[in-house]
PDB file of C-alpha atoms in Angstrom:
ATOM      1  CA  UNK Q 608     -29.335  26.572 -39.943  1.00 66.00           C
ATOM      2  CA  UNK Q 609     -29.886  27.391 -36.452  1.00 73.00           C
ATOM      3  CA  UNK Q 610     -31.255  30.999 -35.744  1.00 82.00           C
ATOM      4  CA  UNK Q 611     -29.028  33.677 -36.117  1.00 88.00           C
ATOM      5  CA  UNK Q 612     -29.209  36.903 -33.931  1.00 89.00           C
ATOM      6  CA  UNK Q 613     -28.979  40.067 -35.722  1.00 90.00           C
ATOM      7  CA  UNK Q 614     -25.655  40.766 -34.374  1.00 93.00           C
ATOM      8  CA  UNK Q 615     -24.242  37.578 -35.900  1.00 92.00           C
ATOM      9  CA  UNK Q 616     -26.090  37.850 -39.577  1.00 91.00           C
ATOM     10  CA  UNK Q 617     -23.917  41.244 -39.770  1.00 92.00           C
ATOM     11  CA  UNK Q 618     -20.863  40.072 -38.749  1.00 93.00           C
ATOM     12  CA  UNK Q 619     -21.179  36.288 -41.391  1.00 92.00           C
ATOM     13  CA  UNK Q 620     -22.476  39.243 -43.898  1.00 91.00           C
ATOM     14  CA  UNK Q 621     -19.246  41.035 -43.971  1.00 90.00           C
ATOM     15  CA  UNK Q 622     -16.514  38.450 -42.259  1.00 91.00           C
ATOM     16  CA  UNK Q 623     -17.935  35.256 -43.271  1.00 89.00           C
ATOM     17  CA  UNK Q 624     -15.071  34.649 -46.017  1.00 90.00           C
ATOM     18  CA  UNK Q 625     -12.005  35.531 -43.941  1.00 91.00           C
ATOM     19  CA  UNK Q 626     -13.500  33.233 -40.987  1.00 91.00           C
ATOM     20  CA  UNK Q 627     -13.988  30.340 -43.435  1.00 88.00           C
ATOM     21  CA  UNK Q 628     -10.505  31.094 -44.690  1.00 89.00           C
ATOM     22  CA  UNK Q 629      -8.939  30.659 -41.214  1.00 90.00           C
ATOM     23  CA  UNK Q 630     -10.764  27.587 -40.131  1.00 87.00           C
ATOM     24  CA  UNK Q 631      -9.665  26.155 -43.337  1.00 89.00           C
ATOM     25  CA  UNK Q 632      -5.995  27.067 -43.041  1.00 89.00           C
ATOM     26  CA  UNK Q 633      -6.476  25.066 -39.106  1.00 86.00           C
ATOM     27  CA  UNK Q 634      -8.040  21.928 -41.049  1.00 86.00           C
ATOM     28  CA  UNK Q 635     -11.536  22.589 -39.223  1.00 85.00           C
ATOM     29  CA  UNK Q 636     -14.287  22.343 -41.478  1.00 86.00           C
ATOM     30  CA  UNK Q 637     -17.379  25.152 -40.542  1.00 84.00           C
ATOM     31  CA  UNK Q 638     -20.830  23.020 -40.136  1.00 83.00           C
ATOM     32  CA  UNK Q 639     -22.226  26.060 -41.526  1.00 84.00           C
ATOM     33  CA  UNK Q 640     -19.582  27.525 -44.975  1.00 85.00           C
ATOM     34  CA  UNK Q 641     -21.942  30.185 -45.820  1.00 87.00           C
ATOM     35  CA  UNK Q 642     -22.611  31.049 -41.507  1.00 90.00           C
ATOM     36  CA  UNK Q 643     -19.191  29.705 -39.898  1.00 90.00           C
ATOM     37  CA  UNK Q 644     -19.860  32.767 -36.857  1.00 91.00           C
ATOM     38  CA  UNK Q 645     -22.267  31.416 -34.646  1.00 92.00           C
ATOM     39  CA  UNK Q 646     -24.150  33.021 -31.932  1.00 92.00           C
ATOM     40  CA  UNK Q 647     -22.050  32.333 -28.423  1.00 92.00           C
ATOM     41  CA  UNK Q 648     -19.110  33.387 -30.502  1.00 94.00           C
ATOM     42  CA  UNK Q 649     -20.917  36.339 -31.791  1.00 95.00           C
ATOM     43  CA  UNK Q 650     -21.815  37.304 -28.254  1.00 95.00           C
ATOM     44  CA  UNK Q 651     -18.284  36.506 -26.520  1.00 95.00           C
ATOM     45  CA  UNK Q 652     -16.637  38.749 -29.072  1.00 96.00           C
ATOM     46  CA  UNK Q 653     -19.164  41.895 -27.776  1.00 96.00           C
ATOM     47  CA  UNK Q 654     -18.385  41.106 -24.213  1.00 96.00           C
ATOM     48  CA  UNK Q 655     -14.684  41.471 -25.724  1.00 96.00           C
ATOM     49  CA  UNK Q 656     -15.165  44.713 -27.071  1.00 96.00           C
ATOM     50  CA  UNK Q 657     -17.186  46.163 -24.362  1.00 96.00           C
ATOM     51  CA  UNK Q 658     -14.623  44.976 -21.773  1.00 95.00           C
ATOM     52  CA  UNK Q 659     -12.036  46.186 -23.992  1.00 96.00           C
ATOM     53  CA  UNK Q 660     -13.637  49.841 -23.812  1.00 95.00           C
ATOM     54  CA  UNK Q 661     -14.361  49.781 -20.394  1.00 93.00           C
ATOM     55  CA  UNK Q 662     -10.604  49.446 -19.696  1.00 93.00           C
ATOM     56  CA  UNK Q 663      -9.722  51.747 -22.122  1.00 93.00           C
ATOM     57  CA  UNK Q 664     -12.042  54.272 -20.802  1.00 92.00           C
ATOM     58  CA  UNK Q 665     -11.241  53.738 -17.221  1.00 90.00           C
ATOM     59  CA  UNK Q 666      -7.334  54.077 -18.332  1.00 89.00           C
ATOM     60  CA  UNK Q 667      -7.908  57.202 -20.089  1.00 89.00           C
ATOM     61  CA  UNK Q 668     -10.004  58.856 -17.997  1.00 86.00           C
ATOM     62  CA  UNK Q 669      -8.223  58.234 -14.119  1.00 84.00           C
ATOM     63  CA  UNK Q 670      -8.251  60.943 -11.952  1.00 82.00           C
ATOM     64  CA  UNK Q 671      -6.790  61.265  -8.668  1.00 80.00           C
ATOM     65  CA  UNK Q 672      -8.803  64.379  -7.292  1.00 80.00           C
ATOM     66  CA  UNK Q 673     -12.265  63.881  -9.251  1.00 82.00           C
ATOM     67  CA  UNK Q 674     -12.457  60.340 -10.059  1.00 80.00           C
ATOM     68  CA  UNK Q 675     -15.192  59.321 -12.604  1.00 83.00           C
ATOM     69  CA  UNK Q 676     -17.759  57.005 -11.723  1.00 86.00           C
ATOM     70  CA  UNK Q 677     -16.041  54.490 -14.038  1.00 87.00           C
ATOM     71  CA  UNK Q 678     -13.067  54.721 -11.926  1.00 87.00           C
ATOM     72  CA  UNK Q 679     -14.984  54.329  -8.869  1.00 89.00           C
ATOM     73  CA  UNK Q 680     -16.569  50.388 -10.118  1.00 91.00           C
ATOM     74  CA  UNK Q 681     -12.884  49.771 -11.645  1.00 91.00           C
ATOM     75  CA  UNK Q 682     -11.588  50.227  -8.194  1.00 91.00           C
ATOM     76  CA  UNK Q 683     -14.201  48.743  -5.929  1.00 94.00           C
ATOM     77  CA  UNK Q 684     -13.893  45.743  -8.454  1.00 93.00           C
ATOM     78  CA  UNK Q 685      -9.985  45.562  -8.190  1.00 93.00           C
ATOM     79  CA  UNK Q 686     -10.425  46.360  -4.503  1.00 94.00           C
ATOM     80  CA  UNK Q 687     -13.303  42.781  -4.436  1.00 95.00           C
ATOM     81  CA  UNK Q 688     -10.636  40.582  -6.247  1.00 95.00           C
ATOM     82  CA  UNK Q 689      -7.762  41.656  -4.491  1.00 94.00           C
ATOM     83  CA  UNK Q 690      -9.164  41.046  -1.196  1.00 94.00           C
ATOM     84  CA  UNK Q 691     -10.641  37.756  -2.092  1.00 94.00           C
ATOM     85  CA  UNK Q 692      -7.296  36.992  -3.622  1.00 92.00           C
ATOM     86  CA  UNK Q 693      -5.642  37.199  -0.320  1.00 92.00           C
ATOM     87  CA  UNK Q 694      -7.987  35.493   1.678  1.00 93.00           C
ATOM     88  CA  UNK Q 695      -8.112  32.781  -0.573  1.00 93.00           C
ATOM     89  CA  UNK Q 696      -4.788  32.657  -2.094  1.00 90.00           C
ATOM     90  CA  UNK Q 697      -2.543  34.403   0.494  1.00 86.00           C
ATOM     91  CA  UNK Q 698       0.613  36.084  -0.502  1.00 85.00           C
ATOM     92  CA  UNK Q 699       1.507  36.796  -3.698  1.00 84.00           C
ATOM     93  CA  UNK Q 700      -2.073  37.017  -4.908  1.00 88.00           C
ATOM     94  CA  UNK Q 701      -1.846  39.992  -6.348  1.00 90.00           C
ATOM     95  CA  UNK Q 702       0.357  38.114  -9.341  1.00 91.00           C
ATOM     96  CA  UNK Q 703      -3.204  36.358  -9.928  1.00 93.00           C
ATOM     97  CA  UNK Q 704      -5.400  39.673  -9.771  1.00 93.00           C
ATOM     98  CA  UNK Q 705      -5.555  40.443 -13.381  1.00 93.00           C
ATOM     99  CA  UNK Q 706      -6.519  37.436 -14.356  1.00 95.00           C
ATOM    100  CA  UNK Q 707      -9.217  36.713 -11.907  1.00 96.00           C
ATOM    101  CA  UNK Q 708     -10.827  39.932 -12.797  1.00 95.00           C
ATOM    102  CA  UNK Q 709     -11.001  39.608 -16.491  1.00 95.00           C
ATOM    103  CA  UNK Q 710     -12.372  36.271 -15.789  1.00 96.00           C
ATOM    104  CA  UNK Q 711     -14.806  37.098 -13.022  1.00 96.00           C
ATOM    105  CA  UNK Q 712     -16.214  40.063 -15.234  1.00 96.00           C
ATOM    106  CA  UNK Q 713     -16.067  38.328 -18.607  1.00 97.00           C
ATOM    107  CA  UNK Q 714     -18.182  35.621 -17.119  1.00 97.00           C
ATOM    108  CA  UNK Q 715     -20.704  37.810 -15.836  1.00 96.00           C
ATOM    109  CA  UNK Q 716     -21.270  40.116 -18.783  1.00 96.00           C
ATOM    110  CA  UNK Q 717     -21.941  36.557 -20.527  1.00 95.00           C
ATOM    111  CA  UNK Q 718     -24.390  35.507 -18.076  1.00 94.00           C
ATOM    112  CA  UNK Q 719     -26.267  38.981 -18.298  1.00 92.00           C
ATOM    113  CA  UNK Q 720     -26.516  39.180 -21.962  1.00 91.00           C
ATOM    114  CA  UNK Q 721     -29.668  36.726 -21.914  1.00 84.00           C
ATOM    115  CA  UNK Q 722     -31.178  39.658 -19.982  1.00 83.00           C
ATOM    116  CA  UNK Q 723     -31.024  41.876 -22.959  1.00 85.00           C
ATOM    117  CA  UNK Q 724     -33.716  41.508 -25.845  1.00 80.00           C
ATOM    118  CA  UNK Q 725     -31.965  40.202 -29.254  1.00 83.00           C
ATOM    119  CA  UNK Q 726     -29.127  38.741 -27.418  1.00 88.00           C
ATOM    120  CA  UNK Q 727     -28.618  35.282 -25.706  1.00 88.00           C
ATOM    121  CA  UNK Q 728     -26.452  34.088 -22.866  1.00 91.00           C
ATOM    122  CA  UNK Q 729     -23.193  32.530 -24.811  1.00 93.00           C
ATOM    123  CA  UNK Q 730     -22.843  30.662 -21.435  1.00 94.00           C
ATOM    124  CA  UNK Q 731     -26.016  28.845 -21.904  1.00 91.00           C
ATOM    125  CA  UNK Q 732     -24.127  26.474 -24.961  1.00 92.00           C
ATOM    126  CA  UNK Q 733     -21.769  24.089 -22.712  1.00 94.00           C
ATOM    127  CA  UNK Q 734     -18.804  24.553 -25.442  1.00 94.00           C
ATOM    128  CA  UNK Q 735     -18.090  28.370 -23.568  1.00 95.00           C
ATOM    129  CA  UNK Q 736     -18.134  27.190 -19.969  1.00 96.00           C
ATOM    130  CA  UNK Q 737     -15.581  24.551 -21.092  1.00 96.00           C
ATOM    131  CA  UNK Q 738     -13.229  27.331 -22.683  1.00 95.00           C
ATOM    132  CA  UNK Q 739     -12.934  28.966 -19.622  1.00 96.00           C
ATOM    133  CA  UNK Q 740     -12.821  25.841 -17.814  1.00 96.00           C
ATOM    134  CA  UNK Q 741      -9.970  24.265 -20.005  1.00 97.00           C
ATOM    135  CA  UNK Q 742      -8.271  28.052 -19.493  1.00 96.00           C
ATOM    136  CA  UNK Q 743      -8.223  27.842 -15.872  1.00 96.00           C
ATOM    137  CA  UNK Q 744      -6.866  24.737 -15.612  1.00 96.00           C
ATOM    138  CA  UNK Q 745      -3.729  25.206 -17.872  1.00 96.00           C
ATOM    139  CA  UNK Q 746      -3.696  28.683 -16.030  1.00 96.00           C
ATOM    140  CA  UNK Q 747      -3.375  27.145 -12.115  1.00 94.00           C
ATOM    141  CA  UNK Q 748      -0.900  24.555 -13.411  1.00 93.00           C
ATOM    142  CA  UNK Q 749       1.384  27.016 -15.189  1.00 94.00           C
ATOM    143  CA  UNK Q 750       1.625  28.859 -11.916  1.00 93.00           C
ATOM    144  CA  UNK Q 751       1.914  25.620  -9.648  1.00 91.00           C
ATOM    145  CA  UNK Q 752       4.762  24.485 -11.940  1.00 91.00           C
ATOM    146  CA  UNK Q 753       6.335  27.649 -12.145  1.00 90.00           C
ATOM    147  CA  UNK Q 754       6.126  28.173  -8.315  1.00 87.00           C
ATOM    148  CA  UNK Q 755       7.465  25.019  -7.289  1.00 85.00           C
ATOM    149  CA  UNK Q 756       8.956  23.113 -10.450  1.00 86.00           C
ATOM    150  CA  UNK Q 757       9.353  19.631 -10.887  1.00 79.00           C
ATOM    151  CA  UNK Q 758       8.440  19.401  -6.747  1.00 82.00           C
ATOM    152  CA  UNK Q 759       5.116  20.212  -8.502  1.00 81.00           C
ATOM    153  CA  UNK Q 760       4.472  16.859  -8.899  1.00 78.00           C
ATOM    154  CA  UNK Q 761       4.281  15.629  -5.401  1.00 80.00           C
ATOM    155  CA  UNK Q 762       1.095  17.309  -4.551  1.00 77.00           C
ATOM    156  CA  UNK Q 763      -0.299  14.580  -6.977  1.00 74.00           C
ATOM    157  CA  UNK Q 764       1.484  11.473  -4.767  1.00 73.00           C
ATOM    158  CA  UNK Q 765       1.074  11.710  -1.047  1.00 67.00           C
ATOM    159  CA  UNK Q 766       2.655  12.382   2.139  1.00 70.00           C
ATOM    160  CA  UNK Q 767       3.282   8.285   1.811  1.00 69.00           C
ATOM    161  CA  UNK Q 768       5.479   7.102  -0.733  1.00 65.00           C
ATOM    162  CA  UNK Q 769       3.941   3.724  -0.743  1.00 65.00           C
ATOM    163  CA  UNK Q 770       0.795   4.964  -1.418  1.00 69.00           C
ATOM    164  CA  UNK Q 771       1.948   6.885  -4.499  1.00 73.00           C
ATOM    165  CA  UNK Q 772       0.621   4.288  -7.096  1.00 77.00           C
ATOM    166  CA  UNK Q 773      -3.128   4.291  -5.382  1.00 78.00           C
ATOM    167  CA  UNK Q 774      -3.036   8.349  -4.900  1.00 79.00           C
ATOM    168  CA  UNK Q 775      -1.494   9.131  -8.447  1.00 82.00           C
ATOM    169  CA  UNK Q 776      -4.308   8.211 -10.804  1.00 86.00           C
ATOM    170  CA  UNK Q 777      -6.925   9.185  -8.175  1.00 86.00           C
ATOM    171  CA  UNK Q 778      -5.285  12.950  -8.032  1.00 84.00           C
ATOM    172  CA  UNK Q 779      -5.174  13.389 -11.702  1.00 88.00           C
ATOM    173  CA  UNK Q 780      -8.660  12.229 -12.355  1.00 90.00           C
ATOM    174  CA  UNK Q 781      -9.452  14.406  -9.537  1.00 90.00           C
ATOM    175  CA  UNK Q 782      -7.406  17.623 -11.149  1.00 89.00           C
ATOM    176  CA  UNK Q 783      -9.155  17.107 -14.739  1.00 93.00           C
ATOM    177  CA  UNK Q 784     -12.772  16.312 -13.028  1.00 94.00           C
ATOM    178  CA  UNK Q 785     -12.641  20.101 -12.026  1.00 94.00           C
ATOM    179  CA  UNK Q 786     -13.198  20.698 -15.901  1.00 95.00           C
ATOM    180  CA  UNK Q 787     -16.468  18.439 -15.568  1.00 95.00           C
ATOM    181  CA  UNK Q 788     -17.369  20.662 -12.502  1.00 94.00           C
ATOM    182  CA  UNK Q 789     -16.509  24.498 -14.142  1.00 95.00           C
ATOM    183  CA  UNK Q 790     -18.262  23.420 -17.110  1.00 96.00           C
ATOM    184  CA  UNK Q 791     -21.045  21.537 -15.933  1.00 94.00           C
ATOM    185  CA  UNK Q 792     -21.850  23.790 -13.244  1.00 93.00           C
ATOM    186  CA  UNK Q 793     -21.939  27.141 -15.109  1.00 94.00           C
ATOM    187  CA  UNK Q 794     -23.762  25.652 -17.998  1.00 94.00           C
ATOM    188  CA  UNK Q 795     -26.439  23.811 -16.545  1.00 92.00           C
ATOM    189  CA  UNK Q 796     -27.337  26.846 -14.496  1.00 90.00           C
ATOM    190  CA  UNK Q 797     -27.335  29.094 -17.319  1.00 90.00           C
ATOM    191  CA  UNK Q 798     -28.994  26.954 -19.539  1.00 88.00           C
ATOM    192  CA  UNK Q 799     -31.663  26.463 -17.136  1.00 83.00           C
ATOM    193  CA  UNK Q 800     -32.363  29.761 -16.670  1.00 76.00           C
ATOM    194  CA  UNK Q 801     -32.681  31.239 -20.142  1.00 73.00           C
ATOM    195  CA  UNK Q 802     -34.619  28.404 -20.249  1.00 75.00           C
ATOM    196  CA  UNK Q 803     -37.680  28.734 -17.806  1.00 71.00           C
ATOM    197  CA  UNK Q 804     -37.304  32.602 -19.100  1.00 69.00           C
ATOM    198  CA  UNK Q 805     -38.337  32.098 -22.919  1.00 68.00           C
ATOM    199  CA  UNK Q 806     -40.664  29.341 -21.471  1.00 66.00           C
ATOM    200  CA  UNK Q 807     -42.722  31.681 -18.908  1.00 64.00           C
ATOM    201  CA  UNK Q 808     -42.482  34.574 -21.790  1.00 65.00           C
ATOM    202  CA  UNK Q 809     -44.147  32.840 -23.990  1.00 64.00           C
ATOM    203  CA  UNK Q 810     -46.621  31.551 -21.287  1.00 64.00           C
ATOM    204  CA  UNK Q 811     -47.471  34.514 -19.848  1.00 61.00           C
ATOM    205  CA  UNK Q 812     -45.938  37.580 -21.494  1.00 59.00           C
ATOM    206  CA  UNK Q 813     -46.510  40.501 -18.793  1.00 62.00           C
ATOM    207  CA  UNK Q 814     -45.997  40.082 -14.900  1.00 56.00           C
ATOM    208  CA  UNK Q 815     -44.571  36.710 -13.905  1.00 58.00           C
ATOM    209  CA  UNK Q 816     -41.904  36.478 -16.436  1.00 61.00           C
ATOM    210  CA  UNK Q 817     -40.328  39.934 -14.682  1.00 67.00           C
ATOM    211  CA  UNK Q 818     -40.136  37.362 -11.452  1.00 68.00           C
ATOM    212  CA  UNK Q 819     -37.583  34.649 -13.409  1.00 67.00           C
ATOM    213  CA  UNK Q 820     -36.202  37.586 -14.795  1.00 75.00           C
ATOM    214  CA  UNK Q 821     -34.661  39.147 -11.018  1.00 78.00           C
ATOM    215  CA  UNK Q 822     -34.023  35.156 -10.420  1.00 80.00           C
ATOM    216  CA  UNK Q 823     -31.783  34.899 -13.810  1.00 81.00           C
ATOM    217  CA  UNK Q 824     -29.684  37.974 -12.407  1.00 87.00           C
ATOM    218  CA  UNK Q 825     -29.231  36.297  -9.394  1.00 89.00           C
ATOM    219  CA  UNK Q 826     -28.215  32.997 -11.021  1.00 89.00           C
ATOM    220  CA  UNK Q 827     -26.146  35.095 -13.573  1.00 92.00           C
ATOM    221  CA  UNK Q 828     -24.027  37.022 -10.743  1.00 94.00           C
ATOM    222  CA  UNK Q 829     -23.923  34.025  -8.555  1.00 94.00           C
ATOM    223  CA  UNK Q 830     -22.442  31.599 -11.209  1.00 94.00           C
ATOM    224  CA  UNK Q 831     -19.672  33.982 -12.148  1.00 96.00           C
ATOM    225  CA  UNK Q 832     -18.963  34.620  -8.591  1.00 96.00           C
ATOM    226  CA  UNK Q 833     -18.711  30.750  -8.142  1.00 96.00           C
ATOM    227  CA  UNK Q 834     -16.605  30.040 -11.057  1.00 97.00           C
ATOM    228  CA  UNK Q 835     -14.078  32.900  -9.882  1.00 96.00           C
ATOM    229  CA  UNK Q 836     -14.137  31.479  -6.153  1.00 96.00           C
ATOM    230  CA  UNK Q 837     -12.862  27.585  -7.362  1.00 96.00           C
ATOM    231  CA  UNK Q 838     -10.419  29.303 -10.069  1.00 95.00           C
ATOM    232  CA  UNK Q 839      -9.179  31.292  -6.978  1.00 95.00           C
ATOM    233  CA  UNK Q 840      -8.957  27.718  -4.991  1.00 95.00           C
ATOM    234  CA  UNK Q 841      -7.059  26.160  -7.652  1.00 94.00           C
ATOM    235  CA  UNK Q 842      -4.781  28.795  -7.636  1.00 94.00           C
ATOM    236  CA  UNK Q 843      -4.250  28.573  -4.221  1.00 93.00           C
ATOM    237  CA  UNK Q 844      -4.014  24.803  -4.076  1.00 90.00           C
ATOM    238  CA  UNK Q 845      -1.338  25.508  -7.005  1.00 90.00           C
ATOM    239  CA  UNK Q 846       1.114  27.390  -5.543  1.00 89.00           C
ATOM    240  CA  UNK Q 847       0.697  26.617  -2.065  1.00 83.00           C
ATOM    241  CA  UNK Q 848       4.157  26.131  -0.214  1.00 74.00           C
ATOM    242  CA  UNK Q 849       3.161  23.319   1.940  1.00 61.00           C
ATOM    243  CA  UNK Q 850       3.207  20.321  -0.687  1.00 46.00           C
TER     244      UNK Q 850
END
């Protein structure tokens, strides 16, 4: 059985039974029935709780005349995502601001958890980036169909009718390859960052590891932004009016 973090052990101590019942109802057999909650799931729950508390506090403390520091942070985040969306997606990008904001913040916090003693980055486990990639894949295709209807399929065919049989499988494969690309890029970078940090802390516990903590911080921010950026680009291609 893999080593469990304190928060994971606490969740399993209180919720292992209900979680096992839910999994069995879904015909899923947990690998460790006594401890079905994994570190990755516990970390995602923690990020969810932090973001939920953040949004609730910002909403309850909104003040036009004397905005609090959290409100300033929320406004800066909203402005950043809105500007990026407008530049990449163009007209109508505001309807995607909510999803892109949550995606950016959720991945960023997941990446940064590994810097906190006693916690770990859930994105260093391939299942978590895969989940983000699948949700993004479904999301941009949904909005592509919502925007264009059945004509959305034209972007898989190309401009010349006699090339349809060749381009259709190529386009389908390229879209599914986006899932792999999003997953591997985020997972590989975060896994490597965690591995390097742990290795150097084990070898030289003072001084040198701080450099790798700084590197880990930079990688965490950059990879969250890259995932967000690619999601916005895929959305722009799906809803573009020039198919």
